[in-house]
Amino acid sequence: MLLKTQYLTLLLLITLTVCGGNLFAQDSGGLVIQGIARNSTNIPIPNKLVHFKFRVTNSDNSINYYTESEAILTDAQGVFAHVIGNGSNQTGSLANIPYEKDGLMLTISMPVDGSENIISQQKFNYVPYAYSALNGAPSGTIISYVGSTAPDGWMLCDGSNVPTGTALKDIIGLTKSPDLRGIFLRGTGTSTSYKNSSDSFVKGPSLNGYQKDKLRDHGHDNDISVSLSNAGSHNHDYNRLEDNSGTDVTGYAAGVNKRDNFSRSTGSDGSHNHTATLSGTINDANGGAVSTETRPINYGVTYIIKL
């Protein structure tokens, strides 16, 4: 009875995807479902072989169009996937299901002690196949991961070639994983709700694009000043040397017998200042917090992307 109790909440989060109605069922051979196996405490059940029974009925379950059973192995995250039509057929045919009718139901149950324990009943959801991954994440999902090796179904965001035959390459179109080593992730496009300090709406890179590092334009306050003291209004004295003929003596020639020394003063220029030129360099910033980039405090993780 413990087994019964554990799996009654097994598929409450099951996702049913039917592609193209009857055309999909006939041409592709089945109906794709995905789910997460959880125990009674809502904890995923990893690496477990679980037996299921699938029935396609009308809206009130009065008509059973198709029934099959299958044992499915969950993955390391407790997630499983199955294509209805590939299991052990019990009644009916997928090709004869009236997909054009509204209200078709998929009932999933677990046979326990000879009884059918219904754990999920959902209406068909006719949408294009969304290439959901086997672990519940859509292909192209990028998450941070503390590990150096990607788990199954994922690959490192290190610029490596994307394997052929994966939705990441064949549907999304990526040939190489994004190289996010040393890179911060940022939302693409332009915000219509938030502005930066320049009163402009913030803008991220294009999808699958990179932005180079930049430092916003800015200035620095300059508190350096140079001044010369003001001596006020003043004169300068000088001596004037004349010979006996009254002419200036700029050099002492031979034969000059008489020289007179007269004191004179310059005219006053009034109170005034003098200009000065300051030259030199401003040293670069240095110390333990200086580097070749501007960055916040951070923690190292590995980015991985879903195949």
PDB file of C-alpha atoms in Angstrom:
ATOM      1  CA  MET A   1       0.000   0.000   0.000  1.00  0.00           C
ATOM      2  CA  LEU A   2       2.991   2.297   0.399  1.00  0.00           C
ATOM      3  CA  LEU A   3       3.489   2.238  -3.348  1.00  0.00           C
ATOM      4  CA  LYS A   4      -0.116   3.307  -3.890  1.00  0.00           C
ATOM      5  CA  THR A   5       0.215   6.208  -1.473  1.00  0.00           C
ATOM      6  CA  GLN A   6       3.448   7.401  -3.028  1.00  0.00           C
ATOM      7  CA  TYR A   7       2.162   7.720  -6.569  1.00  0.00           C
ATOM      8  CA  LEU A   8      -1.328   9.141  -6.105  1.00  0.00           C
ATOM      9  CA  THR A   9       0.158  12.625  -6.669  1.00  0.00           C
ATOM     10  CA  LEU A  10       2.420  11.365  -9.405  1.00  0.00           C
ATOM     11  CA  LEU A  11       1.143  13.304 -12.396  1.00  0.00           C
ATOM     12  CA  LEU A  12      -0.610  16.321 -11.022  1.00  0.00           C
ATOM     13  CA  LEU A  13       1.766  18.434 -13.105  1.00  0.00           C
ATOM     14  CA  ILE A  14       1.543  16.370 -16.258  1.00  0.00           C
ATOM     15  CA  THR A  15       1.610  18.227 -19.572  1.00  0.00           C
ATOM     16  CA  LEU A  16      -0.303  16.850 -22.514  1.00  0.00           C
ATOM     17  CA  THR A  17       0.509  18.071 -25.990  1.00  0.00           C
ATOM     18  CA  VAL A  18      -1.354  16.878 -29.076  1.00  0.00           C
ATOM     19  CA  CYS A  19       0.021  18.039 -32.383  1.00  0.00           C
ATOM     20  CA  GLY A  20      -2.091  18.420 -35.435  1.00  0.00           C
ATOM     21  CA  GLY A  21      -4.920  16.199 -34.260  1.00  0.00           C
ATOM     22  CA  ASN A  22      -5.574  13.179 -36.450  1.00  0.00           C
ATOM     23  CA  LEU A  23      -2.790  14.102 -38.856  1.00  0.00           C
ATOM     24  CA  PHE A  24      -0.219  13.916 -36.062  1.00  0.00           C
ATOM     25  CA  ALA A  25      -1.558  10.644 -34.687  1.00  0.00           C
ATOM     26  CA  GLN A  26      -1.473   8.916 -38.076  1.00  0.00           C
ATOM     27  CA  ASP A  27       1.743  10.361 -39.474  1.00  0.00           C
ATOM     28  CA  SER A  28       3.872  10.641 -36.354  1.00  0.00           C
ATOM     29  CA  GLY A  29       2.604   7.551 -34.596  1.00  0.00           C
ATOM     30  CA  GLY A  30       1.483   8.880 -31.232  1.00  0.00           C
ATOM     31  CA  LEU A  31       0.500  11.530 -28.714  1.00  0.00           C
ATOM     32  CA  VAL A  32       3.333  13.115 -26.751  1.00  0.00           C
ATOM     33  CA  ILE A  33       2.999  13.508 -22.989  1.00  0.00           C
ATOM     34  CA  GLN A  34       5.431  14.627 -20.314  1.00  0.00           C
ATOM     35  CA  GLY A  35       5.221  14.577 -16.562  1.00  0.00           C
ATOM     36  CA  ILE A  36       7.087  14.775 -13.280  1.00  0.00           C
ATOM     37  CA  ALA A  37       6.802  11.794 -10.935  1.00  0.00           C
ATOM     38  CA  ARG A  38       6.415  12.962  -7.334  1.00  0.00           C
ATOM     39  CA  ASN A  39       5.796  11.144  -4.080  1.00  0.00           C
ATOM     40  CA  SER A  40       3.178  12.003  -1.465  1.00  0.00           C
ATOM     41  CA  THR A  41       5.399  14.780  -0.077  1.00  0.00           C
ATOM     42  CA  ASN A  42       5.741  16.324  -3.548  1.00  0.00           C
ATOM     43  CA  ILE A  43       9.367  15.229  -3.918  1.00  0.00           C
ATOM     44  CA  PRO A  44      10.424  14.117  -7.434  1.00  0.00           C
ATOM     45  CA  ILE A  45      11.070  10.387  -7.833  1.00  0.00           C
ATOM     46  CA  PRO A  46      14.255   9.889  -9.873  1.00  0.00           C
ATOM     47  CA  ASN A  47      15.386   6.820 -11.820  1.00  0.00           C
ATOM     48  CA  LYS A  48      12.275   4.765 -11.061  1.00  0.00           C
ATOM     49  CA  LEU A  49      10.375   2.345 -13.332  1.00  0.00           C
ATOM     50  CA  VAL A  50       6.710   3.319 -13.056  1.00  0.00           C
ATOM     51  CA  HIS A  51       3.751   1.439 -14.625  1.00  0.00           C
ATOM     52  CA  PHE A  52       1.011   3.514 -16.263  1.00  0.00           C
ATOM     53  CA  LYS A  53      -2.269   2.983 -18.082  1.00  0.00           C
ATOM     54  CA  PHE A  54      -3.438   5.537 -20.665  1.00  0.00           C
ATOM     55  CA  ARG A  55      -7.035   5.881 -21.906  1.00  0.00           C
ATOM     56  CA  VAL A  56      -8.476   8.307 -24.468  1.00  0.00           C
ATOM     57  CA  THR A  57     -12.194   8.851 -23.912  1.00  0.00           C
ATOM     58  CA  ASN A  58     -15.002  11.287 -24.633  1.00  0.00           C
ATOM     59  CA  SER A  59     -15.754  14.129 -22.221  1.00  0.00           C
ATOM     60  CA  ASP A  60     -17.817  12.078 -19.751  1.00  0.00           C
ATOM     61  CA  ASN A  61     -15.703   8.889 -20.052  1.00  0.00           C
ATOM     62  CA  SER A  62     -18.664   6.947 -21.418  1.00  0.00           C
ATOM     63  CA  ILE A  63     -16.792   6.029 -24.616  1.00  0.00           C
ATOM     64  CA  ASN A  64     -13.324   4.539 -24.525  1.00  0.00           C
ATOM     65  CA  TYR A  65     -11.529   5.184 -27.823  1.00  0.00           C
ATOM     66  CA  TYR A  66      -8.080   3.863 -26.990  1.00  0.00           C
ATOM     67  CA  THR A  67      -6.238   2.151 -24.124  1.00  0.00           C
ATOM     68  CA  GLU A  68      -2.590   1.166 -23.654  1.00  0.00           C
ATOM     69  CA  SER A  69      -0.188   0.457 -20.807  1.00  0.00           C
ATOM     70  CA  GLU A  70       3.519   1.125 -20.422  1.00  0.00           C
ATOM     71  CA  ALA A  71       6.319   0.974 -17.836  1.00  0.00           C
ATOM     72  CA  ILE A  72       8.270   4.253 -17.974  1.00  0.00           C
ATOM     73  CA  LEU A  73      11.621   5.051 -16.384  1.00  0.00           C
ATOM     74  CA  THR A  74      11.935   8.508 -14.808  1.00  0.00           C
ATOM     75  CA  ASP A  75      15.149  10.475 -15.290  1.00  0.00           C
ATOM     76  CA  ALA A  76      17.493  11.947 -12.690  1.00  0.00           C
ATOM     77  CA  GLN A  77      15.018  14.762 -12.006  1.00  0.00           C
ATOM     78  CA  GLY A  78      11.978  12.486 -11.737  1.00  0.00           C
ATOM     79  CA  VAL A  79      10.738  13.544 -15.170  1.00  0.00           C
ATOM     80  CA  PHE A  80       9.452  11.183 -17.834  1.00  0.00           C
ATOM     81  CA  ALA A  81       8.139  11.378 -21.380  1.00  0.00           C
ATOM     82  CA  HIS A  82       6.056   8.964 -23.395  1.00  0.00           C
ATOM     83  CA  VAL A  83       4.470   8.731 -26.818  1.00  0.00           C
ATOM     84  CA  ILE A  84       1.011   7.203 -26.530  1.00  0.00           C
ATOM     85  CA  GLY A  85       0.800   4.721 -29.354  1.00  0.00           C
ATOM     86  CA  ASN A  86       4.181   3.181 -28.642  1.00  0.00           C
ATOM     87  CA  GLY A  87       3.041   1.318 -25.538  1.00  0.00           C
ATOM     88  CA  SER A  88       1.259  -2.010 -25.178  1.00  0.00           C
ATOM     89  CA  ASN A  89      -2.107  -1.577 -26.917  1.00  0.00           C
ATOM     90  CA  GLN A  90      -5.152  -2.985 -25.130  1.00  0.00           C
ATOM     91  CA  THR A  91      -8.160  -1.569 -26.965  1.00  0.00           C
ATOM     92  CA  GLY A  92      -8.905   0.682 -29.907  1.00  0.00           C
ATOM     93  CA  SER A  93      -6.669   2.474 -32.400  1.00  0.00           C
ATOM     94  CA  LEU A  94      -5.139   5.918 -32.385  1.00  0.00           C
ATOM     95  CA  ALA A  95      -6.080   6.345 -36.029  1.00  0.00           C
ATOM     96  CA  ASN A  96      -9.777   5.897 -35.199  1.00  0.00           C
ATOM     97  CA  ILE A  97      -9.926   8.470 -32.400  1.00  0.00           C
ATOM     98  CA  PRO A  98     -12.346  11.263 -33.438  1.00  0.00           C
ATOM     99  CA  TYR A  99      -9.908  14.124 -32.935  1.00  0.00           C
ATOM    100  CA  GLU A 100     -12.401  16.579 -34.404  1.00  0.00           C
ATOM    101  CA  LYS A 101     -14.674  16.166 -31.374  1.00  0.00           C
ATOM    102  CA  ASP A 102     -14.447  18.633 -28.517  1.00  0.00           C
ATOM    103  CA  GLY A 103     -13.785  17.457 -24.985  1.00  0.00           C
ATOM    104  CA  LEU A 104     -11.553  14.456 -25.632  1.00  0.00           C
ATOM    105  CA  MET A 105     -10.025  13.341 -22.350  1.00  0.00           C
ATOM    106  CA  LEU A 106      -6.796  11.585 -21.469  1.00  0.00           C
ATOM    107  CA  THR A 107      -7.025   9.499 -18.318  1.00  0.00           C
ATOM    108  CA  ILE A 108      -3.804   8.281 -16.716  1.00  0.00           C
ATOM    109  CA  SER A 109      -3.906   5.689 -14.009  1.00  0.00           C
ATOM    110  CA  MET A 110      -1.721   3.254 -12.126  1.00  0.00           C
ATOM    111  CA  PRO A 111      -2.788  -0.385 -11.799  1.00  0.00           C
ATOM    112  CA  VAL A 112      -2.397  -1.274  -8.106  1.00  0.00           C
ATOM    113  CA  ASP A 113      -3.663  -4.566  -6.622  1.00  0.00           C
ATOM    114  CA  GLY A 114      -5.925  -5.176  -9.594  1.00  0.00           C
ATOM    115  CA  SER A 115      -7.665  -1.800  -9.398  1.00  0.00           C
ATOM    116  CA  GLU A 116      -7.266   1.317 -11.524  1.00  0.00           C
ATOM    117  CA  ASN A 117      -6.066   4.292  -9.500  1.00  0.00           C
ATOM    118  CA  ILE A 118      -6.713   7.418 -11.569  1.00  0.00           C
ATOM    119  CA  ILE A 119      -4.068  10.033 -10.964  1.00  0.00           C
ATOM    120  CA  SER A 120      -4.738  12.433 -13.843  1.00  0.00           C
ATOM    121  CA  GLN A 121      -7.636  13.368 -16.132  1.00  0.00           C
ATOM    122  CA  GLN A 122      -7.056  16.193 -18.553  1.00  0.00           C
ATOM    123  CA  LYS A 123      -8.672  17.575 -21.645  1.00  0.00           C
ATOM    124  CA  PHE A 124      -6.656  17.446 -24.840  1.00  0.00           C
ATOM    125  CA  ASN A 125      -4.784  20.659 -25.539  1.00  0.00           C
ATOM    126  CA  TYR A 126      -4.446  21.144 -29.287  1.00  0.00           C
ATOM    127  CA  VAL A 127      -1.299  23.211 -29.661  1.00  0.00           C
ATOM    128  CA  PRO A 128       1.828  22.903 -31.814  1.00  0.00           C
ATOM    129  CA  TYR A 129       4.483  20.696 -30.316  1.00  0.00           C
ATOM    130  CA  ALA A 130       6.619  22.980 -28.207  1.00  0.00           C
ATOM    131  CA  TYR A 131       9.714  20.733 -28.133  1.00  0.00           C
ATOM    132  CA  SER A 132       9.571  20.589 -24.346  1.00  0.00           C
ATOM    133  CA  ALA A 133      12.585  18.892 -22.933  1.00  0.00           C
ATOM    134  CA  LEU A 134      12.552  15.601 -21.105  1.00  0.00           C
ATOM    135  CA  ASN A 135      13.283  17.354 -17.846  1.00  0.00           C
ATOM    136  CA  GLY A 136      10.380  19.786 -18.169  1.00  0.00           C
ATOM    137  CA  ALA A 137      12.437  22.767 -19.435  1.00  0.00           C
ATOM    138  CA  PRO A 138      12.006  24.016 -23.012  1.00  0.00           C
ATOM    139  CA  SER A 139      14.992  23.737 -25.317  1.00  0.00           C
ATOM    140  CA  GLY A 140      17.099  26.881 -25.186  1.00  0.00           C
ATOM    141  CA  THR A 141      16.608  27.365 -21.449  1.00  0.00           C
ATOM    142  CA  ILE A 142      19.780  28.715 -19.820  1.00  0.00           C
ATOM    143  CA  ILE A 143      20.367  28.155 -16.109  1.00  0.00           C
ATOM    144  CA  SER A 144      23.266  28.563 -13.704  1.00  0.00           C
ATOM    145  CA  TYR A 145      24.788  25.318 -12.509  1.00  0.00           C
ATOM    146  CA  VAL A 146      27.437  24.484  -9.906  1.00  0.00           C
ATOM    147  CA  GLY A 147      29.366  21.861 -11.806  1.00  0.00           C
ATOM    148  CA  SER A 148      31.932  21.574 -14.570  1.00  0.00           C
ATOM    149  CA  THR A 149      30.115  18.905 -16.610  1.00  0.00           C
ATOM    150  CA  ALA A 150      26.594  19.388 -17.983  1.00  0.00           C
ATOM    151  CA  PRO A 151      23.929  16.800 -17.029  1.00  0.00           C
ATOM    152  CA  ASP A 152      22.190  14.682 -19.659  1.00  0.00           C
ATOM    153  CA  GLY A 153      20.072  16.722 -22.054  1.00  0.00           C
ATOM    154  CA  TRP A 154      22.095  19.891 -21.431  1.00  0.00           C
ATOM    155  CA  MET A 155      25.372  21.310 -22.690  1.00  0.00           C
ATOM    156  CA  LEU A 156      27.814  23.880 -21.369  1.00  0.00           C
ATOM    157  CA  CYS A 157      27.521  27.456 -22.570  1.00  0.00           C
ATOM    158  CA  ASP A 158      31.110  27.503 -23.779  1.00  0.00           C
ATOM    159  CA  GLY A 159      30.743  28.058 -27.528  1.00  0.00           C
ATOM    160  CA  SER A 160      30.830  24.354 -28.426  1.00  0.00           C
ATOM    161  CA  ASN A 161      29.047  22.924 -31.469  1.00  0.00           C
ATOM    162  CA  VAL A 162      25.417  21.972 -30.802  1.00  0.00           C
ATOM    163  CA  PRO A 163      24.774  18.282 -31.550  1.00  0.00           C
ATOM    164  CA  THR A 164      22.672  17.419 -34.579  1.00  0.00           C
ATOM    165  CA  GLY A 165      19.287  15.913 -33.867  1.00  0.00           C
ATOM    166  CA  THR A 166      18.499  18.236 -30.955  1.00  0.00           C
ATOM    167  CA  ALA A 167      15.702  20.772 -30.792  1.00  0.00           C
ATOM    168  CA  LEU A 168      18.265  23.443 -29.893  1.00  0.00           C
ATOM    169  CA  LYS A 169      19.835  23.048 -33.337  1.00  0.00           C
ATOM    170  CA  ASP A 170      17.075  21.673 -35.534  1.00  0.00           C
ATOM    171  CA  ILE A 171      14.227  23.877 -34.289  1.00  0.00           C
ATOM    172  CA  ILE A 172      15.733  26.909 -32.555  1.00  0.00           C
ATOM    173  CA  GLY A 173      18.602  27.045 -35.031  1.00  0.00           C
ATOM    174  CA  LEU A 174      21.659  27.425 -32.812  1.00  0.00           C
ATOM    175  CA  THR A 175      24.767  25.804 -34.265  1.00  0.00           C
ATOM    176  CA  LYS A 176      26.984  26.725 -31.305  1.00  0.00           C
ATOM    177  CA  SER A 177      26.100  27.182 -27.672  1.00  0.00           C
ATOM    178  CA  PRO A 178      26.486  30.750 -26.432  1.00  0.00           C
ATOM    179  CA  ASP A 179      29.876  31.313 -24.846  1.00  0.00           C
ATOM    180  CA  LEU A 180      28.960  32.692 -21.435  1.00  0.00           C
ATOM    181  CA  ARG A 181      32.279  32.139 -19.710  1.00  0.00           C
ATOM    182  CA  GLY A 182      32.922  35.292 -17.694  1.00  0.00           C
ATOM    183  CA  ILE A 183      29.683  36.848 -19.000  1.00  0.00           C
ATOM    184  CA  PHE A 184      26.701  38.317 -17.157  1.00  0.00           C
ATOM    185  CA  LEU A 185      23.235  37.652 -18.585  1.00  0.00           C
ATOM    186  CA  ARG A 186      21.001  40.628 -19.375  1.00  0.00           C
ATOM    187  CA  GLY A 187      17.450  40.954 -20.664  1.00  0.00           C
ATOM    188  CA  THR A 188      17.214  41.724 -24.371  1.00  0.00           C
ATOM    189  CA  GLY A 189      15.280  44.646 -25.835  1.00  0.00           C
ATOM    190  CA  THR A 190      14.432  48.061 -24.427  1.00  0.00           C
ATOM    191  CA  SER A 191      12.476  48.542 -21.218  1.00  0.00           C
ATOM    192  CA  THR A 192       9.346  50.687 -21.352  1.00  0.00           C
ATOM    193  CA  SER A 193       9.073  50.858 -17.566  1.00  0.00           C
ATOM    194  CA  TYR A 194      12.495  51.705 -16.167  1.00  0.00           C
ATOM    195  CA  LYS A 195      14.952  54.489 -16.953  1.00  0.00           C
ATOM    196  CA  ASN A 196      18.592  54.974 -16.061  1.00  0.00           C
ATOM    197  CA  SER A 197      20.023  58.004 -14.270  1.00  0.00           C
ATOM    198  CA  SER A 198      20.216  59.825 -17.621  1.00  0.00           C
ATOM    199  CA  ASP A 199      16.411  59.517 -17.889  1.00  0.00           C
ATOM    200  CA  SER A 200      16.694  57.098 -20.822  1.00  0.00           C
ATOM    201  CA  PHE A 201      14.957  53.734 -20.985  1.00  0.00           C
ATOM    202  CA  VAL A 202      17.472  50.974 -20.306  1.00  0.00           C
ATOM    203  CA  LYS A 203      18.399  48.892 -23.337  1.00  0.00           C
ATOM    204  CA  GLY A 204      19.884  45.406 -23.427  1.00  0.00           C
ATOM    205  CA  PRO A 205      21.667  43.506 -26.204  1.00  0.00           C
ATOM    206  CA  SER A 206      19.911  41.886 -29.143  1.00  0.00           C
ATOM    207  CA  LEU A 207      18.755  38.279 -28.791  1.00  0.00           C
ATOM    208  CA  ASN A 208      21.805  35.982 -28.882  1.00  0.00           C
ATOM    209  CA  GLY A 209      23.968  39.108 -29.027  1.00  0.00           C
ATOM    210  CA  TYR A 210      26.768  40.469 -26.871  1.00  0.00           C
ATOM    211  CA  GLN A 211      27.481  43.962 -25.550  1.00  0.00           C
ATOM    212  CA  LYS A 212      31.069  45.049 -25.007  1.00  0.00           C
ATOM    213  CA  ASP A 213      32.124  46.571 -21.721  1.00  0.00           C
ATOM    214  CA  LYS A 214      31.691  50.332 -21.478  1.00  0.00           C
ATOM    215  CA  LEU A 215      32.055  53.040 -18.857  1.00  0.00           C
ATOM    216  CA  ARG A 216      29.388  55.705 -18.912  1.00  0.00           C
ATOM    217  CA  ASP A 217      30.601  59.219 -19.780  1.00  0.00           C
ATOM    218  CA  HIS A 218      31.255  61.271 -16.661  1.00  0.00           C
ATOM    219  CA  GLY A 219      33.493  63.957 -15.198  1.00  0.00           C
ATOM    220  CA  HIS A 220      35.714  64.388 -12.151  1.00  0.00           C
ATOM    221  CA  ASP A 221      35.711  67.338  -9.756  1.00  0.00           C
ATOM    222  CA  ASN A 222      38.976  69.316  -9.813  1.00  0.00           C
ATOM    223  CA  ASP A 223      39.838  70.978  -6.506  1.00  0.00           C
ATOM    224  CA  ILE A 224      43.410  71.930  -7.434  1.00  0.00           C
ATOM    225  CA  SER A 225      44.138  75.680  -7.556  1.00  0.00           C
ATOM    226  CA  VAL A 226      47.342  77.743  -7.941  1.00  0.00           C
ATOM    227  CA  SER A 227      47.752  81.356  -6.851  1.00  0.00           C
ATOM    228  CA  LEU A 228      50.635  83.820  -6.472  1.00  0.00           C
ATOM    229  CA  SER A 229      50.769  86.285  -3.596  1.00  0.00           C
ATOM    230  CA  ASN A 230      49.881  89.896  -4.411  1.00  0.00           C
ATOM    231  CA  ALA A 231      52.552  92.391  -3.327  1.00  0.00           C
ATOM    232  CA  GLY A 232      50.253  95.382  -3.857  1.00  0.00           C
ATOM    233  CA  SER A 233      51.325  98.620  -5.522  1.00  0.00           C
ATOM    234  CA  HIS A 234      55.096  99.039  -5.375  1.00  0.00           C
ATOM    235  CA  ASN A 235      58.225 100.360  -7.130  1.00  0.00           C
ATOM    236  CA  HIS A 236      61.596  98.893  -7.904  1.00  0.00           C
ATOM    237  CA  ASP A 237      64.833 100.889  -7.413  1.00  0.00           C
ATOM    238  CA  TYR A 238      67.825 100.776  -9.694  1.00  0.00           C
ATOM    239  CA  ASN A 239      71.129 102.648 -10.135  1.00  0.00           C
ATOM    240  CA  ARG A 240      72.044 104.676 -13.209  1.00  0.00           C
ATOM    241  CA  LEU A 241      75.704 105.209 -14.096  1.00  0.00           C
ATOM    242  CA  GLU A 242      76.671 108.236 -16.268  1.00  0.00           C
ATOM    243  CA  ASP A 243      80.022 109.580 -17.547  1.00  0.00           C
ATOM    244  CA  ASN A 244      81.115 113.244 -17.579  1.00  0.00           C
ATOM    245  CA  SER A 245      79.453 113.897 -20.873  1.00  0.00           C
ATOM    246  CA  GLY A 246      76.049 112.847 -19.471  1.00  0.00           C
ATOM    247  CA  THR A 247      75.722 109.714 -21.530  1.00  0.00           C
ATOM    248  CA  ASP A 248      74.935 106.243 -20.192  1.00  0.00           C
ATOM    249  CA  VAL A 249      77.806 103.942 -19.602  1.00  0.00           C
ATOM    250  CA  THR A 250      76.984 100.483 -20.730  1.00  0.00           C
ATOM    251  CA  GLY A 251      80.566  99.373 -20.779  1.00  0.00           C
ATOM    252  CA  TYR A 252      83.652 100.881 -19.265  1.00  0.00           C
ATOM    253  CA  ALA A 253      85.669 102.276 -22.185  1.00  0.00           C
ATOM    254  CA  ALA A 254      89.350 103.280 -21.903  1.00  0.00           C
ATOM    255  CA  GLY A 255      89.945 106.947 -21.006  1.00  0.00           C
ATOM    256  CA  VAL A 256      86.730 107.577 -19.087  1.00  0.00           C
ATOM    257  CA  ASN A 257      87.746 109.593 -16.040  1.00  0.00           C
ATOM    258  CA  LYS A 258      84.451 110.547 -14.368  1.00  0.00           C
ATOM    259  CA  ARG A 259      81.497 108.451 -13.413  1.00  0.00           C
ATOM    260  CA  ASP A 260      78.430 109.431 -11.431  1.00  0.00           C
ATOM    261  CA  ASN A 261      76.040 106.997  -9.800  1.00  0.00           C
ATOM    262  CA  PHE A 262      72.388 108.144  -9.594  1.00  0.00           C
ATOM    263  CA  SER A 263      69.518 106.326  -7.840  1.00  0.00           C
ATOM    264  CA  ARG A 264      66.288 106.014  -9.790  1.00  0.00           C
ATOM    265  CA  SER A 265      62.903 104.212  -9.388  1.00  0.00           C
ATOM    266  CA  THR A 266      60.560 102.464 -11.858  1.00  0.00           C
ATOM    267  CA  GLY A 267      57.014 103.599 -12.335  1.00  0.00           C
ATOM    268  CA  SER A 268      54.265 101.899 -10.327  1.00  0.00           C
ATOM    269  CA  ASP A 269      52.114  99.210 -12.095  1.00  0.00           C
ATOM    270  CA  GLY A 270      49.549  99.167  -9.313  1.00  0.00           C
ATOM    271  CA  SER A 271      48.262  96.093  -7.534  1.00  0.00           C
ATOM    272  CA  HIS A 272      48.337  93.114  -9.921  1.00  0.00           C
ATOM    273  CA  ASN A 273      48.663  89.342 -10.254  1.00  0.00           C
ATOM    274  CA  HIS A 274      50.850  87.121 -12.366  1.00  0.00           C
ATOM    275  CA  THR A 275      49.689  84.105 -14.372  1.00  0.00           C
ATOM    276  CA  ALA A 276      51.329  80.728 -13.877  1.00  0.00           C
ATOM    277  CA  THR A 277      51.342  77.451 -15.828  1.00  0.00           C
ATOM    278  CA  LEU A 278      51.011  74.175 -13.914  1.00  0.00           C
ATOM    279  CA  SER A 279      52.341  71.074 -15.656  1.00  0.00           C
ATOM    280  CA  GLY A 280      52.549  67.420 -14.699  1.00  0.00           C
ATOM    281  CA  THR A 281      50.452  64.232 -14.761  1.00  0.00           C
ATOM    282  CA  ILE A 282      47.616  62.734 -12.723  1.00  0.00           C
ATOM    283  CA  ASN A 283      48.558  59.256 -11.543  1.00  0.00           C
ATOM    284  CA  ASP A 284      46.360  56.285 -12.404  1.00  0.00           C
ATOM    285  CA  ALA A 285      44.268  54.750  -9.668  1.00  0.00           C
ATOM    286  CA  ASN A 286      46.000  51.886  -7.966  1.00  0.00           C
ATOM    287  CA  GLY A 287      45.558  49.451  -5.134  1.00  0.00           C
ATOM    288  CA  GLY A 288      43.935  46.076  -4.504  1.00  0.00           C
ATOM    289  CA  ALA A 289      40.500  47.136  -5.825  1.00  0.00           C
ATOM    290  CA  VAL A 290      41.800  48.289  -9.223  1.00  0.00           C
ATOM    291  CA  SER A 291      41.491  45.989 -12.236  1.00  0.00           C
ATOM    292  CA  THR A 292      41.018  46.019 -16.011  1.00  0.00           C
ATOM    293  CA  GLU A 293      37.197  45.980 -15.718  1.00  0.00           C
ATOM    294  CA  THR A 294      34.366  47.441 -13.682  1.00  0.00           C
ATOM    295  CA  ARG A 295      32.425  44.684 -11.911  1.00  0.00           C
ATOM    296  CA  PRO A 296      30.260  44.023  -8.861  1.00  0.00           C
ATOM    297  CA  ILE A 297      30.928  41.363  -6.264  1.00  0.00           C
ATOM    298  CA  ASN A 298      30.164  38.035  -7.920  1.00  0.00           C
ATOM    299  CA  TYR A 299      30.187  34.249  -7.540  1.00  0.00           C
ATOM    300  CA  GLY A 300      31.343  31.774 -10.167  1.00  0.00           C
ATOM    301  CA  VAL A 301      28.873  29.328 -11.743  1.00  0.00           C
ATOM    302  CA  THR A 302      28.650  27.350 -14.967  1.00  0.00           C
ATOM    303  CA  TYR A 303      25.894  28.276 -17.416  1.00  0.00           C
ATOM    304  CA  ILE A 304      24.226  25.367 -19.207  1.00  0.00           C
ATOM    305  CA  ILE A 305      21.635  25.338 -21.994  1.00  0.00           C
ATOM    306  CA  LYS A 306      18.891  22.771 -22.650  1.00  0.00           C
ATOM    307  CA  LEU A 307      19.280  20.735 -25.819  1.00  0.00           C
TER     308      LEU A 307
END
